[in-house]
Coordinates of C-alpha atoms and ligand atoms in Angstrom, one line a residue:
X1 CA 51.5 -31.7 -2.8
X2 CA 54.3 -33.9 -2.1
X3 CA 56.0 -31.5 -0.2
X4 CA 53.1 -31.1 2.0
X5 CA 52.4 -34.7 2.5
X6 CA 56.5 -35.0 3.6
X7 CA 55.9 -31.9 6.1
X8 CA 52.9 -33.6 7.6
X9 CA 55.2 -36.6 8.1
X10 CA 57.7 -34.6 9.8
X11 CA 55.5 -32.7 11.7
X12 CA 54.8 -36.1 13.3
X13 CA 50.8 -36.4 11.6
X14 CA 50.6 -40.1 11.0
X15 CA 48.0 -42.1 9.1
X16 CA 44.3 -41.6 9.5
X17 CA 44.5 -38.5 11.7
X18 CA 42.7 -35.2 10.9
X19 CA 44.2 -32.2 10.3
X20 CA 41.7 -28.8 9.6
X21 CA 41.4 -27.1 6.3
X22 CA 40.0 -23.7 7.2
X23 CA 41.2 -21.7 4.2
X24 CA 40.2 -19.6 1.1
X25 CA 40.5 -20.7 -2.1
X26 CA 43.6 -20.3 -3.3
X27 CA 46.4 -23.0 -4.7
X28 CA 47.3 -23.7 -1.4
X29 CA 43.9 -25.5 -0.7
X30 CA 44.3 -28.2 -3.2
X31 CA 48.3 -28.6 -2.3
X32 CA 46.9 -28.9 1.3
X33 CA 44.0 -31.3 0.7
X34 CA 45.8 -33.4 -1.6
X35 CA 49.0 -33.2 0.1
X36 CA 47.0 -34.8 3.2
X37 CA 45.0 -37.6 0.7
X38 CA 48.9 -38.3 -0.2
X39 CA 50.6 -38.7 3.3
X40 CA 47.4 -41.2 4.7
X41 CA 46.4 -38.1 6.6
X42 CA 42.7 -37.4 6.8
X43 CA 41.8 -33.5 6.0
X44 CA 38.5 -31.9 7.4
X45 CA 37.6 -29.0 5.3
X46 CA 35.0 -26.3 6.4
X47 CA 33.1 -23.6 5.7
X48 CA 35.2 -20.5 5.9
X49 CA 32.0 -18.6 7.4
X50 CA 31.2 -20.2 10.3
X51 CA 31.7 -18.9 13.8
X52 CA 34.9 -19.6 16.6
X53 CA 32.4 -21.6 18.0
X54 CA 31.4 -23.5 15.6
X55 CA 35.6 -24.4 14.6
X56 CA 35.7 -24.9 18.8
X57 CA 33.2 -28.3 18.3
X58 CA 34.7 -29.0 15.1
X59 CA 38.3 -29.0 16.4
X60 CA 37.1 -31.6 19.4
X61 CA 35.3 -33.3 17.1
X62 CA 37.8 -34.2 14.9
X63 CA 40.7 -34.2 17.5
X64 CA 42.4 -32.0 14.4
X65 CA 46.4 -32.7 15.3
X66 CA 46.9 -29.6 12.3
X67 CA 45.2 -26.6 12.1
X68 CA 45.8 -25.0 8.1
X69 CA 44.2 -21.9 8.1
X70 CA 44.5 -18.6 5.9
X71 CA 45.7 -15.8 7.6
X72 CA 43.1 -13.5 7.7
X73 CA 40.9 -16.6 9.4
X74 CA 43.9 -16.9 12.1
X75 CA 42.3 -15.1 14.6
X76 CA 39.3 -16.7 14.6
X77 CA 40.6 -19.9 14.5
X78 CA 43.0 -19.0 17.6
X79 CA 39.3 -17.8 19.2
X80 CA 38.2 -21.4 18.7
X81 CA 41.2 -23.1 19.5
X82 CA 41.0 -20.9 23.3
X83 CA 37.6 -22.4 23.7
X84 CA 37.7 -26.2 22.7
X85 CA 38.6 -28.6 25.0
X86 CA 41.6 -29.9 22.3
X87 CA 44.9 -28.4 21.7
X88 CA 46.1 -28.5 18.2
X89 CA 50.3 -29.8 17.6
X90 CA 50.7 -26.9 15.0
X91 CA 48.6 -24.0 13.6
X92 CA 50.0 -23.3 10.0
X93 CA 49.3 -20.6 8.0
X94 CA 48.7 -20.3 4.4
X95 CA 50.5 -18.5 1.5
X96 CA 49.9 -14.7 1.3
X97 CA 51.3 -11.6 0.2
X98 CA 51.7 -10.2 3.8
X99 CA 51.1 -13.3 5.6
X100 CA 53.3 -15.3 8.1
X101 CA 55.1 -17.7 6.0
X102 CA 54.2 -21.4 7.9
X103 CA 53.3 -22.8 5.1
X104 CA 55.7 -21.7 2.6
X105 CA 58.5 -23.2 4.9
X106 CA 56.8 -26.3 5.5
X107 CA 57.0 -26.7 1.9
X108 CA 60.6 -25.3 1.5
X109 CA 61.9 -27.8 3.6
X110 CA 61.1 -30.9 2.6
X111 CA 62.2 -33.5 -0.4
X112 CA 58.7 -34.4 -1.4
X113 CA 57.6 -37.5 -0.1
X114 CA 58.7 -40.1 -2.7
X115 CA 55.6 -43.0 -2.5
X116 CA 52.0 -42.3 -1.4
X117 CA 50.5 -43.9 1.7
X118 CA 48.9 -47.6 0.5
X119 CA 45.5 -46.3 1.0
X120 CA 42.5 -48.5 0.3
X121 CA 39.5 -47.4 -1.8
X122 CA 37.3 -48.0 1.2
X123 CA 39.1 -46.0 4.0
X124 CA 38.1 -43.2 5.4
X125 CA 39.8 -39.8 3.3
X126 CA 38.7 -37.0 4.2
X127 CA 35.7 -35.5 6.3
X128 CA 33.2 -32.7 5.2
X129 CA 30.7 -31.5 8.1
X130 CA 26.9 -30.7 7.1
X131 CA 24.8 -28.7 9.4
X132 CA 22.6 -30.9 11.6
X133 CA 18.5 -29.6 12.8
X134 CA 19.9 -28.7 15.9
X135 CA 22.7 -26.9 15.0
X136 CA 25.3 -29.3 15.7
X137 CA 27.4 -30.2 12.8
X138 CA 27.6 -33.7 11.3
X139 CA 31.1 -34.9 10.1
X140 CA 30.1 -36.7 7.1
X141 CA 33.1 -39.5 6.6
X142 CA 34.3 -39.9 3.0
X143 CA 36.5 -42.7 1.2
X144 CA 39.4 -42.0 -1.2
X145 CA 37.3 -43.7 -3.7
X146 CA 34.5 -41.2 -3.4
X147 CA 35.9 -38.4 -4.8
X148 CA 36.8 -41.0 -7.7
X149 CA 33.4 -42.0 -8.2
X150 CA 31.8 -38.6 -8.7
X151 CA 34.3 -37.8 -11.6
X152 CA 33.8 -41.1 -13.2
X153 CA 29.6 -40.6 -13.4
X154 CA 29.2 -37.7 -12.7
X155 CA 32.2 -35.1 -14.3
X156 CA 33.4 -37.1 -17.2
X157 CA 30.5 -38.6 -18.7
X158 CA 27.2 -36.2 -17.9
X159 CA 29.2 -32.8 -17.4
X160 CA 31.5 -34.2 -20.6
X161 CA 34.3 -31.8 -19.0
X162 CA 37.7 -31.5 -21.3
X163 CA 40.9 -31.0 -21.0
X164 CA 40.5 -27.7 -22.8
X165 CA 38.3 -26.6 -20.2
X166 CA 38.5 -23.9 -17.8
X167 CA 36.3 -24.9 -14.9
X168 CA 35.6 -21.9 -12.6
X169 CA 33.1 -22.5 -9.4
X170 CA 31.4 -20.0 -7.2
X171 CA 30.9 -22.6 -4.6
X172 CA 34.2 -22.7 -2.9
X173 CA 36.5 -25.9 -2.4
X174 CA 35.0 -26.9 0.9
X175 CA 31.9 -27.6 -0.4
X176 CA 31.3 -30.9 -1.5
X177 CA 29.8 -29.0 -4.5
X178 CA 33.2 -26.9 -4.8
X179 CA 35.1 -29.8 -4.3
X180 CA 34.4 -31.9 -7.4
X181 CA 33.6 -28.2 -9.3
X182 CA 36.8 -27.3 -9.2
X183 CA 39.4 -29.6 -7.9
X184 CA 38.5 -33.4 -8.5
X185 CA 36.3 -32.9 -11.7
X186 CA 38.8 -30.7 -13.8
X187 CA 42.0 -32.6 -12.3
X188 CA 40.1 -35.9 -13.6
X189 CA 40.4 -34.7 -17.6
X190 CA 43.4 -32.4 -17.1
X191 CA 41.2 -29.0 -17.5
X192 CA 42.5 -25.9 -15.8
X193 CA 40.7 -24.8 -12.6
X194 CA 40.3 -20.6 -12.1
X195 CA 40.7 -20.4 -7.9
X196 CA 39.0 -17.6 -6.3
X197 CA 39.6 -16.9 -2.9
X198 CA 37.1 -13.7 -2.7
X199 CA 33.5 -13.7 -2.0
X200 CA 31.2 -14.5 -5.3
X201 CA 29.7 -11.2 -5.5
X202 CA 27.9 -10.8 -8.7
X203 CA 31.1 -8.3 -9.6
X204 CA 33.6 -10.6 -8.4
X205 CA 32.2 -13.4 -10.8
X206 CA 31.7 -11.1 -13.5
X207 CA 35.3 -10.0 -13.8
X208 CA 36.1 -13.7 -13.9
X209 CA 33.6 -14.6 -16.4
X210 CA 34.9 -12.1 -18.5
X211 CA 38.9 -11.7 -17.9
X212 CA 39.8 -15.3 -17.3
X213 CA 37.1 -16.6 -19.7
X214 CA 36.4 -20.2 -17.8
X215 CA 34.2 -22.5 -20.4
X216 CA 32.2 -23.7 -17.5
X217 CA 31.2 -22.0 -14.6
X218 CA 29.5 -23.9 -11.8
X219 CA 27.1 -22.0 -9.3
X220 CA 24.1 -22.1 -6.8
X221 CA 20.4 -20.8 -8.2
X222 CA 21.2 -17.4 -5.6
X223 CA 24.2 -16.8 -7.2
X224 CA 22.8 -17.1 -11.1
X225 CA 19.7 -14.3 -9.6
X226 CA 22.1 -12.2 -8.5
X227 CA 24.4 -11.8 -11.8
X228 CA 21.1 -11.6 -13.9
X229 CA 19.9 -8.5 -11.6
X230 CA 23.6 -7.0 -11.6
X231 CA 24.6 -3.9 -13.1
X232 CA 27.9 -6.6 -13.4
X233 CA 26.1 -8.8 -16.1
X234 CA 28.5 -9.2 -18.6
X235 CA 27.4 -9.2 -22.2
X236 CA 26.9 -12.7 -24.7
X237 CA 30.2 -12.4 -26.7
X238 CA 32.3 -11.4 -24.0
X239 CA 32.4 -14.6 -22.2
X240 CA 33.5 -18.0 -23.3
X241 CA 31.1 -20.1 -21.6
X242 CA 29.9 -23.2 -22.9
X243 CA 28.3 -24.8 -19.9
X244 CA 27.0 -24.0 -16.7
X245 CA 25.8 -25.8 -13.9
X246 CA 23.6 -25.2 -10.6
X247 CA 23.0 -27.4 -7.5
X248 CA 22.7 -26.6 -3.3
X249 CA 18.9 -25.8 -4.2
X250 CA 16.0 -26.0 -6.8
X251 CA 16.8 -23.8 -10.1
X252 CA 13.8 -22.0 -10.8
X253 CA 12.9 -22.1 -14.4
X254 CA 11.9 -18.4 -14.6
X255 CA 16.2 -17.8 -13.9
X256 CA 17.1 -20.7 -16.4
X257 CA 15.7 -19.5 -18.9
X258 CA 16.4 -15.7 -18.5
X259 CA 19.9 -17.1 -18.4
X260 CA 20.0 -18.9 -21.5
X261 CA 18.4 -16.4 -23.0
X262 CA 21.2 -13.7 -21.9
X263 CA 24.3 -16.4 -22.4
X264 CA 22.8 -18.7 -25.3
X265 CA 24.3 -21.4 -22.7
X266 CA 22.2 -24.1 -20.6
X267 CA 22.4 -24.1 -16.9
X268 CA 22.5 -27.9 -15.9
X269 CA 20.7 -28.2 -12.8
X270 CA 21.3 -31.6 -10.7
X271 CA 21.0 -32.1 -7.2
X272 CA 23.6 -33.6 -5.2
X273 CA 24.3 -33.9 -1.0
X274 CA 27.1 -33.6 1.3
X275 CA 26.3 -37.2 2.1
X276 CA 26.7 -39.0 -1.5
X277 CA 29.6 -35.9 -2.2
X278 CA 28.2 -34.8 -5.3
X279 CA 25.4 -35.0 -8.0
X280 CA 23.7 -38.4 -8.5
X281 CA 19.7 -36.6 -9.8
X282 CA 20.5 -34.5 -12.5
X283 CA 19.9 -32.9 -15.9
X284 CA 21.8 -33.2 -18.7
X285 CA 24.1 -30.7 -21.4
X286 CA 21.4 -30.4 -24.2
X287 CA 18.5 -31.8 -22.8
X288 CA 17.7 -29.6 -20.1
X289 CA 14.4 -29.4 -18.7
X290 CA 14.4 -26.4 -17.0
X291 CA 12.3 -26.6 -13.5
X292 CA 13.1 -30.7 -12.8
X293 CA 16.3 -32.1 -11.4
X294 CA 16.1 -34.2 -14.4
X295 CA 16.7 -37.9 -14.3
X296 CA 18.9 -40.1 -12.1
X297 CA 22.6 -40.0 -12.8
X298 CA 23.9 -43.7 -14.3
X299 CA 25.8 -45.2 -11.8
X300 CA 23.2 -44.3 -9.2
X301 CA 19.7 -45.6 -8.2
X302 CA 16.8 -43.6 -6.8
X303 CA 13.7 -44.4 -5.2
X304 CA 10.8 -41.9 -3.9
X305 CA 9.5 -43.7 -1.0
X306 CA 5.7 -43.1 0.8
X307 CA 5.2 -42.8 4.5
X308 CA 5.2 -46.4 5.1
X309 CA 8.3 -47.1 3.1
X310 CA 6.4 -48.5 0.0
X311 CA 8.3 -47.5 -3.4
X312 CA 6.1 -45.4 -5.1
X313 CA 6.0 -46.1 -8.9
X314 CA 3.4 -43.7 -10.4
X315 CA 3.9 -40.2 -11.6
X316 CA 3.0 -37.2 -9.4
X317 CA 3.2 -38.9 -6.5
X318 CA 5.3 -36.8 -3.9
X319 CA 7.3 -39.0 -1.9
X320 CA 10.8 -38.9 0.1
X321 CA 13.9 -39.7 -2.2
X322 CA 16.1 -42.2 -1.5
X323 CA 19.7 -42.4 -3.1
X324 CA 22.3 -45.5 -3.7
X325 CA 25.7 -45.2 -5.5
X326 CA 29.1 -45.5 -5.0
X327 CA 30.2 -41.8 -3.6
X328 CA 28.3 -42.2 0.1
X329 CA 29.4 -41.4 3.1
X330 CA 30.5 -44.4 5.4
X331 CA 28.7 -42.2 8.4
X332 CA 28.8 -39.3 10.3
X333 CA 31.8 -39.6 13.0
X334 CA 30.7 -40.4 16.1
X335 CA 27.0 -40.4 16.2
X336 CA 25.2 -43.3 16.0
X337 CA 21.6 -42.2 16.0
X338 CA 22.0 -40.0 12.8
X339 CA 24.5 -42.2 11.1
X340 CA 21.5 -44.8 11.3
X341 CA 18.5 -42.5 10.1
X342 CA 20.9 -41.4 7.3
X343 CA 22.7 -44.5 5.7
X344 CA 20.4 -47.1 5.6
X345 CA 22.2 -50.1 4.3
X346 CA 23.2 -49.0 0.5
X347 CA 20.4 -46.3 0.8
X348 CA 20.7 -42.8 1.5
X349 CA 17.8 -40.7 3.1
X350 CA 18.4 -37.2 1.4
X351 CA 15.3 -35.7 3.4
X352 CA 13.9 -34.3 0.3
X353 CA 10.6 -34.7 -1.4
X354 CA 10.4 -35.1 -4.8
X355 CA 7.5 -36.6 -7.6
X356 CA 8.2 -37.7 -10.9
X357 CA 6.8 -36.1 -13.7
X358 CA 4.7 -37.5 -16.5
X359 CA 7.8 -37.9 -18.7
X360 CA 10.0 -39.4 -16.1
X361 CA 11.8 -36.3 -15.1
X362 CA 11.9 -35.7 -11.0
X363 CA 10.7 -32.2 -9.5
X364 CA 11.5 -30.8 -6.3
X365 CA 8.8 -31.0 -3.9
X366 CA 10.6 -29.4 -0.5
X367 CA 12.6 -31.0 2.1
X368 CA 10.4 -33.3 4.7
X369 CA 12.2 -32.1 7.8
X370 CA 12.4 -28.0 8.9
X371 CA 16.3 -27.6 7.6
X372 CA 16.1 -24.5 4.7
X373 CA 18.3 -23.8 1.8
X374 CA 19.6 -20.3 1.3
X375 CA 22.0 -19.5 -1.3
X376 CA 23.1 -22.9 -1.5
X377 CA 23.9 -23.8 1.6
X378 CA 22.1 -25.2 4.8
X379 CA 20.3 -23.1 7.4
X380 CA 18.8 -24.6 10.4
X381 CA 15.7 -22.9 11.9
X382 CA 16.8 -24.0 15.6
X383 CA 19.8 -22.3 15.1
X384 CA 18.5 -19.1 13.8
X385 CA 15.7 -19.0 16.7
X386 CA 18.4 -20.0 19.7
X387 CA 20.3 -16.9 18.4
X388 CA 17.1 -14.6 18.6
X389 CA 15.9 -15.5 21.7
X390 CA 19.1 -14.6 23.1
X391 CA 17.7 -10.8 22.3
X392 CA 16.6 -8.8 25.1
X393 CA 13.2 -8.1 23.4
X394 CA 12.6 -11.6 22.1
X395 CA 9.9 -13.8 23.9
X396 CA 10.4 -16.3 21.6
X397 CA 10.4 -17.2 17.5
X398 CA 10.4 -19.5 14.7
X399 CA 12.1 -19.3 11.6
X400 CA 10.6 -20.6 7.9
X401 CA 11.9 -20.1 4.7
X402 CA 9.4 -18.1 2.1
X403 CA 9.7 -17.7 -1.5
X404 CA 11.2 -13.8 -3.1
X405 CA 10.3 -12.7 -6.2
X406 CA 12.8 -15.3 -8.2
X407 CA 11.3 -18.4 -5.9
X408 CA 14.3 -18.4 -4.6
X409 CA 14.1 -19.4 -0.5
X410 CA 14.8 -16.7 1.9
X411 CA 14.9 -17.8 5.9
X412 CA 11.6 -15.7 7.6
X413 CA 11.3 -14.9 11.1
X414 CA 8.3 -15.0 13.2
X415 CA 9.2 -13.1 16.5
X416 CA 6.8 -12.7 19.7
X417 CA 8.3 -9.8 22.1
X418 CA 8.6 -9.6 25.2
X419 CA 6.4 -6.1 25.3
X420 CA 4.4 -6.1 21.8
X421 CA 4.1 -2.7 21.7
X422 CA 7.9 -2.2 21.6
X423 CA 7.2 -3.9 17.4
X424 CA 8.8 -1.4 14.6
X425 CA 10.7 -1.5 11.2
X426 CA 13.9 -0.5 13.9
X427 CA 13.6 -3.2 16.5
X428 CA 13.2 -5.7 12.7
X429 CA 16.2 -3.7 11.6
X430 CA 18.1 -4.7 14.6
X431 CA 17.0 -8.8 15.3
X432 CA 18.8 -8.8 11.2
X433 CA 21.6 -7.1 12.5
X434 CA 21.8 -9.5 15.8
X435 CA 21.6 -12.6 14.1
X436 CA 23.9 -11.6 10.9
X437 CA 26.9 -10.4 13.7
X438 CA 26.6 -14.1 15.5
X439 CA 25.8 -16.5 12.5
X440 CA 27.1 -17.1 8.9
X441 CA 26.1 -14.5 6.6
X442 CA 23.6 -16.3 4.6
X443 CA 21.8 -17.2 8.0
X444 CA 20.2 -13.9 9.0
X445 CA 16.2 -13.4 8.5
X446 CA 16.1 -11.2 5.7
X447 CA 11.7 -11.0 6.4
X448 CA 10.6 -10.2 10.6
X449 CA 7.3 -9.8 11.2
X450 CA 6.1 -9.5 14.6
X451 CA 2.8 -11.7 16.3
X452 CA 1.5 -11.8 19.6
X453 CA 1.9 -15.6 19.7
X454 CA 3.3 -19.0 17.9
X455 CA 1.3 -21.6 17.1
X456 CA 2.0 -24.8 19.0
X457 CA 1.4 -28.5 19.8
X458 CA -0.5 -29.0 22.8
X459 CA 2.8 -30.6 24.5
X460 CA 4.6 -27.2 23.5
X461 CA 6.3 -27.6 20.2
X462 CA 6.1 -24.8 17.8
X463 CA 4.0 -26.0 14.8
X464 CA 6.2 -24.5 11.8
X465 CA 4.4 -26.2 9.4
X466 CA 1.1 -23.7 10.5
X467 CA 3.3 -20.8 9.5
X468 CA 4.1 -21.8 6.3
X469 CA 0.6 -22.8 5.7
X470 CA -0.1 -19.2 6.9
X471 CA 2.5 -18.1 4.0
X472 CA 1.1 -20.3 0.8
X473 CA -3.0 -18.5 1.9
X474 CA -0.9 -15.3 1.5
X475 CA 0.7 -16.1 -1.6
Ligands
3UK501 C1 19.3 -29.5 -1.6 C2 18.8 -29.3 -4.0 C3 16.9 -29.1 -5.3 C4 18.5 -30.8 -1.2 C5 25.5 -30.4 -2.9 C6 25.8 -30.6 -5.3 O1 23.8 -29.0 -1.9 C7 24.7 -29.8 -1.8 O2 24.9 -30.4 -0.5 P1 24.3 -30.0 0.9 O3 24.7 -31.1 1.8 O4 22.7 -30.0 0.7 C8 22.0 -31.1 0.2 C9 20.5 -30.7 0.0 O5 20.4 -29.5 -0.8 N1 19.6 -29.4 -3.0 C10 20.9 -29.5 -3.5 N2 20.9 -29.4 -4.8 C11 19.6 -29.3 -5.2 N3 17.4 -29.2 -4.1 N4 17.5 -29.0 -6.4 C12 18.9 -29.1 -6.5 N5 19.5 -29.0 -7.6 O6 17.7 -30.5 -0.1 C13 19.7 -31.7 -0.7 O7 19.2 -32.7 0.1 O8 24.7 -28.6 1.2 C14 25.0 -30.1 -4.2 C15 26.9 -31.3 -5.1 C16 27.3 -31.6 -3.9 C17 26.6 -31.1 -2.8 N6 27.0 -31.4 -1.5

């Protein structure tokens, strides 16, 4: 990490500027990220899944001087780089077996840096983009005190992680989730951390789970479906867990307690944001209450607001959630108009709903704007239906989110065609395969059904909110 942070010196990166982190997880990716924290330098991390265009905005946006990327993401970085309006200094490439070798002589040939930058608590760190409604990302800015924060209320004393632990996370290192999972959280205690740089397929974890045996495993409520339906599922006795945690969407109680019932282990479900960096609602180990994020995390207040903006005290009341601690964002870089809406004074809007139950415990009551969780991880319904349209049959569509068999949310789409008669299980077959070749995976409609128009406002705007109205009479 040292080495790193000398190598960004003398690559002539100085304080405060951005360098991209667009790599799997593998040791590099803390030596990288802490490496930056170390030299004053501040790293963006993303998503490994997005597109070249989406690393094209990103790359302007940031004004990245450093691109670190794994090698088998080099070519779509180089794609993104062709297309942004900003030229990175260097493009260096990560540690592999047949890999060019930029970062191993970056780290080769430097003394490591002797003194870390004097960094204040309140400066800006690192960035973490979240996707916007419109498809645009927003570059949430984080302090070097955040990812502090989050281990102090959050890992330490409600996780209760150990230096005897072995924390392995399905959500990768550049999620905020990921992040604190398996880097700042276990680092915090002096745990071990198990790095996985493939896909979390249901197998992949397994062999994991079962080889490695991590004591706590860290996943979203997708993932958790997915090992329980597996062939993969490996038995009680030959895994070492001893806690597990969910987050990026609502647990369903049905999968909680199949899971416990498999494992004998809880699964801690707490819900955290990109914007506060990690967990601040949540559960807690032994008194889980399978169904509710549980109660607010200490260290952080929450508040369920009405439409007006009046508190609302009683139970059952839906309102919109409100968040203040110590781990928020300072804003998203560079726009104004969000920042604003978002970080209101010490208050966060998270955009969820949620009610208190009669004992105090909050439950998930659905976002209040169109954005849809899938496997974790945000999916923006513009996005989805800008990609669509751009299909020759298309007319136009609108994308919901409906509930499978586990309640889980999977992203629907409701397509008018050009010609109706040209509807059939192919043509469906084929708008999947469209959007899944132009958009991260977990983006595609997995559900088309074709209708001969879209309900709308009388000024034009499609009227989601009708179609998943038209959903809950079907349910
Ligand atoms: C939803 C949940 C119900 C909710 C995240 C843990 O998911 C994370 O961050 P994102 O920015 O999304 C935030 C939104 O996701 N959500 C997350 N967890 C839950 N809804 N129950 C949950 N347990 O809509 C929230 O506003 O991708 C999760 C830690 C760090 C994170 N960034």
């Amino acid at each position: 990490m040292r080495r790193l942070a000398a190598g960004l010196r003398a690559l002539g990166v100085r304080r405060e500027e951005r360098v991209l982190v667009l790599m799997h997880d593998t040791t590099d990716w803390p030596v990288v990220f802490l490496g930056a924290l170390y030299a004053g330098v501040v790293p963006v991390a993303v998503n490994t899944l997005l597109s070249a265009a989406d690393y094209a905005f990103m790359l302007e946006h940031s004004r990245a001087r450093v691109g670190f990327v794994s090698a088998t993401l080099l070519p779509t970085l180089r794609a993104a780089l062709d297309a942004a309006r900003h030229e990175v200094a260097h493009v260096v490439v990560a540690r592999g077996e047949d890999a060019e070798t930029g970062l191993e002589e970056i780290l080769g040939r430097h003394d490591p840096l002797a003194t870390a930058a004097a960094t204040g608590a309140d400066e800006p760190g690192f960035w973490l983009y979240s996707s916007g409604s419109t498809g645009r990302p927003k570059g949430a800015v984080h302090t070097h005190a955040n990812l502090y924060w989050t281990a102090e209320l959050y890992g330490k004393p409600v996780l209760g992680l150990r230096e005897d632990d072995v924390c392995f996370s399905a959500a990768k290192l550049f999620f905020a989730y990921g992040l604190g999972n398996a880097l700042t959280f276990p680092l915090s205690v002096g745990a071990s951390v198990l790095l996985m740089a493939e896909r979390p397929t249901p197998e992949a974890v397994s062999r994991r789970l079962t080889g490695h045996k991590p004591t706590v495993f860290y996943g979203a409520p997708t993932g958790y479906a997915a090992l329980l339906a597996s062939p993969a599922l490996p038995g009680r006795e030959e895994v070492a867990l001893r806690l597990c945690s969910s987050a990026g969407e609502a647990l369903p109680r049905e999968i909680g307690e199949r899971f416990t019932r498999h494992f004998g282990c809880e699964i801690v479900d707490g819900i955290g944001s990109t914007e506060m960096l990690h967990i601040f609602l949540s559960n807690r180990p032994g008194d889980v209450r399978y169904g509710t994020s549980g109660h607010p995390v200490p260290g952080y207040r929450v508040e369920l607001r009405d439409e007006r903006g009046r508190v609302i005290e009683s139970a059952g009341e839906i309102g919109e959630l409100f968040v203040a601690g110590p781990s928020s964002a300072l804003m998203y870089w560079g726009d104004r108009a969000k920042s604003r809406d978002t970080f209101q004074g010490a208050w966060t809007r998270t955009g969820d709903k949620y009610l208190r139950d009669d004992e105090g415990c909050y439950v998930y009551s659905g976002r209040s704007d169109d954005m849809l969780k899938v496997s974790g991880q945000y999916v923006s319904p513009f996005e989805v239906e800008a990609t669509l349209v751009q299909h020759a049959a298309v007319l136009e569509a609108a994308v919901i989110g409906v509930a499978d068999a586990d309640g889980l949310t999977r992203p629907k789409a409701c397509v008018v065609l050009k010609d109706p008669a040209a509807a059939s299980e192919a043509l469906s077959d084929e708008l999947k395969q469209f959007v899944r070749q132009r958009l991260a995976p977990h983006k595609y409609p997995r559900i088309v059904e074709f209708l001969p128009e879209l309900p709308k406002t009388a000024t034009g705007k499609i009227q989601r909110f009708r179609l998943r109205e038209r959903e809950a009479g079907r349910a």
